[in-house]
Coordinates of C-alpha atoms in Angstrom, one line a residue:
M1 CA 7.3 -1.7 -26.4
S2 CA 6.0 1.8 -26.6
N3 CA 5.8 4.2 -23.6
L4 CA 2.1 3.9 -23.8
D5 CA 2.3 0.1 -23.5
N6 CA 4.7 0.4 -20.6
N7 CA 2.5 2.9 -18.8
S8 CA -0.5 0.6 -19.3
K9 CA 1.4 -2.4 -17.9
T10 CA 2.6 -0.4 -15.0
E11 CA -0.9 0.8 -14.2
E12 CA -2.2 -2.8 -14.4
L13 CA 0.5 -4.0 -12.0
Y14 CA -0.2 -1.3 -9.5
S15 CA -4.0 -1.8 -9.8
M16 CA -3.2 -5.4 -8.8
I17 CA -1.4 -4.2 -5.7
V18 CA -4.3 -2.0 -4.7
G19 CA -6.7 -5.0 -5.2
F20 CA -4.5 -7.3 -3.2
I21 CA -4.2 -4.8 -0.3
E22 CA -8.0 -4.2 -0.3
S23 CA -8.4 -7.9 0.3
A24 CA -5.6 -8.1 3.0
I25 CA -6.9 -5.1 4.9
K26 CA -10.1 -7.0 5.8
L27 CA -8.0 -8.8 8.4
K28 CA -8.0 -5.6 10.4
S29 CA -11.7 -5.8 11.0
L30 CA -12.0 -9.6 11.2
P31 CA -12.2 -10.6 14.9
R32 CA -10.6 -13.8 16.2
Q33 CA -13.7 -16.0 16.6
G34 CA -12.4 -18.2 19.4
W35 CA -12.0 -15.3 21.8
I36 CA -15.6 -14.1 21.1
R37 CA -16.8 -17.6 21.8
V38 CA -15.4 -17.6 25.3
G39 CA -16.8 -14.2 26.1
I40 CA -14.3 -11.5 25.1
P41 CA -16.4 -8.5 23.9
L42 CA -16.3 -7.6 20.3
S43 CA -15.3 -4.1 21.2
V44 CA -11.9 -5.3 22.6
V45 CA -11.3 -8.6 21.0
E46 CA -8.1 -8.9 18.9
S47 CA -8.4 -9.0 15.1
V48 CA -6.7 -11.5 12.8
A49 CA -4.4 -8.6 11.8
D50 CA -3.5 -8.1 15.4
H51 CA -2.7 -11.8 15.8
C52 CA -0.6 -11.8 12.6
Y53 CA 1.4 -8.7 13.8
N54 CA 2.1 -10.2 17.2
T55 CA 3.1 -13.6 15.6
A56 CA 5.4 -11.8 13.2
M57 CA 7.0 -9.7 16.0
L58 CA 7.5 -12.8 18.2
S59 CA 8.8 -14.8 15.2
L60 CA 11.4 -12.1 14.4
L61 CA 12.6 -11.9 18.0
L62 CA 12.8 -15.7 18.5
V63 CA 14.4 -16.5 15.1
D64 CA 17.1 -13.9 15.8
L65 CA 17.7 -15.4 19.2
H66 CA 17.7 -18.9 17.7
N67 CA 20.3 -18.0 15.0
E68 CA 22.5 -16.4 17.7
L69 CA 22.4 -19.3 20.0
Y70 CA 22.4 -22.2 17.5
K71 CA 25.0 -21.3 14.9
D72 CA 24.8 -24.8 13.3
E73 CA 21.0 -24.8 13.0
Q74 CA 20.4 -21.4 11.2
L75 CA 17.0 -20.5 10.0
S76 CA 16.2 -18.0 7.2
S77 CA 14.9 -14.9 9.0
E78 CA 13.5 -13.6 5.7
L79 CA 11.5 -16.8 5.2
V80 CA 10.3 -16.9 8.8
M81 CA 9.1 -13.3 8.4
R82 CA 7.4 -13.9 5.1
I83 CA 5.5 -16.9 6.5
A84 CA 4.6 -15.2 9.8
I85 CA 3.2 -12.1 8.0
V86 CA 1.0 -14.1 5.6
H87 CA 0.2 -17.2 7.7
D88 CA -3.4 -16.1 8.2
L89 CA -3.8 -14.0 5.1
P90 CA -6.2 -16.5 3.4
E91 CA -8.7 -15.8 6.1
C92 CA -9.5 -12.5 4.4
K93 CA -11.3 -14.7 1.8
Y94 CA -13.5 -16.6 4.3
Q95 CA -13.5 -16.2 8.1
D96 CA -11.4 -17.0 11.0
F97 CA -11.4 -20.7 11.8
D98 CA -12.6 -21.7 15.3
K99 CA -12.9 -25.0 17.2
Q100 CA -16.6 -25.0 16.4
V101 CA -15.8 -25.6 12.8
E102 CA -13.9 -28.7 13.7
I103 CA -16.9 -29.9 15.7
L104 CA -19.2 -29.1 12.9
V105 CA -17.3 -31.0 10.1
G106 CA -15.9 -33.7 12.4
E107 CA -12.4 -34.2 13.5
D108 CA -11.6 -36.8 10.8
H109 CA -12.5 -34.4 8.0
Y110 CA -11.4 -31.1 9.6
L111 CA -7.8 -31.1 8.3
E112 CA -8.9 -32.0 4.8
F113 CA -11.6 -29.4 4.9
K114 CA -9.3 -26.6 6.2
T115 CA -6.6 -27.5 3.7
Q116 CA -9.1 -27.2 0.8
I117 CA -10.4 -23.9 2.1
L118 CA -6.9 -22.5 2.6
T119 CA -5.9 -23.6 -0.9
N120 CA -8.9 -22.1 -2.5
A121 CA -8.4 -18.8 -0.7
S122 CA -4.7 -18.7 -1.5
N123 CA -5.5 -19.3 -5.2
E124 CA -8.0 -16.4 -5.1
L125 CA -5.3 -14.1 -3.7
L126 CA -2.7 -15.3 -6.1
S127 CA -5.0 -14.5 -9.1
L128 CA -4.6 -10.9 -8.1
I129 CA -0.9 -11.0 -8.7
L130 CA -0.1 -10.4 -12.4
N131 CA 3.6 -10.7 -12.4
E132 CA 4.4 -14.4 -12.8
N133 CA 7.7 -14.3 -10.9
V134 CA 6.2 -12.5 -7.9
K135 CA 3.1 -14.8 -8.1
E136 CA 5.4 -17.9 -8.0
L137 CA 7.3 -16.5 -5.0
W138 CA 4.0 -15.9 -3.1
R139 CA 2.6 -19.3 -4.1
K140 CA 5.6 -21.0 -2.6
T141 CA 5.2 -19.1 0.6
L142 CA 1.5 -19.8 0.9
D143 CA 2.0 -23.4 0.0
D144 CA 4.6 -23.6 2.8
V145 CA 2.1 -22.1 5.2
I146 CA -0.3 -25.0 4.4
V147 CA 2.0 -28.0 4.2
K148 CA 4.8 -26.7 6.4
S149 CA 7.5 -28.3 4.3
S150 CA 10.3 -26.0 5.5
R151 CA 11.8 -25.7 9.0
E152 CA 10.9 -22.1 8.9
A153 CA 7.2 -22.9 8.4
K154 CA 7.3 -25.3 11.3
F155 CA 9.0 -22.7 13.4
V156 CA 6.3 -20.2 12.7
S157 CA 3.6 -22.8 13.3
Y158 CA 4.9 -23.2 16.8
V159 CA 5.3 -19.5 17.4
D160 CA 1.7 -19.2 16.2
K161 CA 0.5 -21.4 19.1
L162 CA 2.8 -19.6 21.5
E163 CA 1.2 -16.3 20.6
V164 CA -2.2 -17.8 21.5
I165 CA -0.9 -18.5 25.0
V166 CA 0.6 -15.0 25.2
Q167 CA -2.8 -13.5 24.1
A168 CA -4.7 -15.6 26.6
L169 CA -2.3 -14.6 29.3
A170 CA -2.9 -10.9 28.4
Y171 CA -6.7 -11.3 28.6
E172 CA -6.2 -13.0 32.0
K173 CA -4.2 -10.1 33.3
Q174 CA -7.0 -7.8 32.2
G175 CA -9.2 -9.5 34.7
Y176 CA -11.0 -12.2 32.6
N177 CA -11.6 -15.5 34.4
P178 CA -8.5 -17.6 33.6
R179 CA -10.6 -20.8 33.5
I180 CA -12.3 -19.7 30.2
F181 CA -8.9 -19.9 28.5
D182 CA -8.0 -23.4 29.7
E183 CA -9.0 -24.9 26.3
Y184 CA -6.5 -22.6 24.5
W185 CA -3.7 -23.3 26.9
N186 CA -4.3 -27.0 26.6
T187 CA -4.6 -27.1 22.9
S188 CA -1.6 -24.9 22.3
L189 CA 0.6 -26.8 24.8
D190 CA -0.4 -30.1 23.3
Y191 CA 0.7 -28.8 19.8
L192 CA 3.9 -27.5 21.3
R193 CA 4.9 -30.8 22.7
S194 CA 6.4 -31.7 19.3
C195 CA 8.4 -28.5 19.1
T196 CA 12.2 -29.0 18.7
F197 CA 13.2 -25.4 18.9
E198 CA 14.6 -24.6 22.3
V199 CA 14.1 -20.8 22.1
I200 CA 10.4 -21.6 22.0
N201 CA 10.4 -24.4 24.5
N202 CA 12.3 -22.4 27.0
L203 CA 9.5 -19.7 27.1
I204 CA 6.8 -22.1 28.0
P205 CA 7.7 -22.6 31.7
Q206 CA 8.0 -18.8 32.1
L207 CA 4.5 -18.3 30.6
K208 CA 3.0 -21.0 32.9
Q209 CA 4.6 -19.4 35.9
A210 CA 3.2 -16.0 34.9
R211 CA -0.3 -17.6 34.6
L212 CA -0.2 -18.9 38.2
Q213 CA -0.4 -15.3 39.4
N214 CA -3.8 -14.9 37.7
F215 CA -5.6 -17.4 39.9

């Protein structure tokens, strides 16, 4: 292959990266709809990117702690971080999901509807990746986000719910009425009942105790 061909291929690959980032950067200006619904002003509400960052940070801290405490149940820190960083990336192609969507389409059809939307959005993003090996790596990661086939994906899904509680607690400490967040506490705690990771479970009583100070 000539240098001209190599340069052209390189330019194409880096144009792909620019296109991909232009899609992902939309998460920085995409507000989390659930908080808006309960009255958090648009001027201060967290973005989807904020949520992804906090989930990734919490995931990194907790997976390191898990691997230190449970030597026989090691998780891949790299995979946990990959999943945590991209777990809401498909939302750049539609909008943030909120409870109202589940009410609109019906509980029986919500999971199927959400899975289809996530799959379509993931495929759109993957179409921007031109290198086939890189595309396959990202496909596996995004598929894992959707179906949660790995222990690492399950771990992040629980941290994701834990982060919702942490954010609700932060809003409560800022002076918002704690009762408007009851739905988020209840939904998250209900999901976390099936959690088998002690480093996550052990945080829940601490967060509940912290919340009592807000009433």
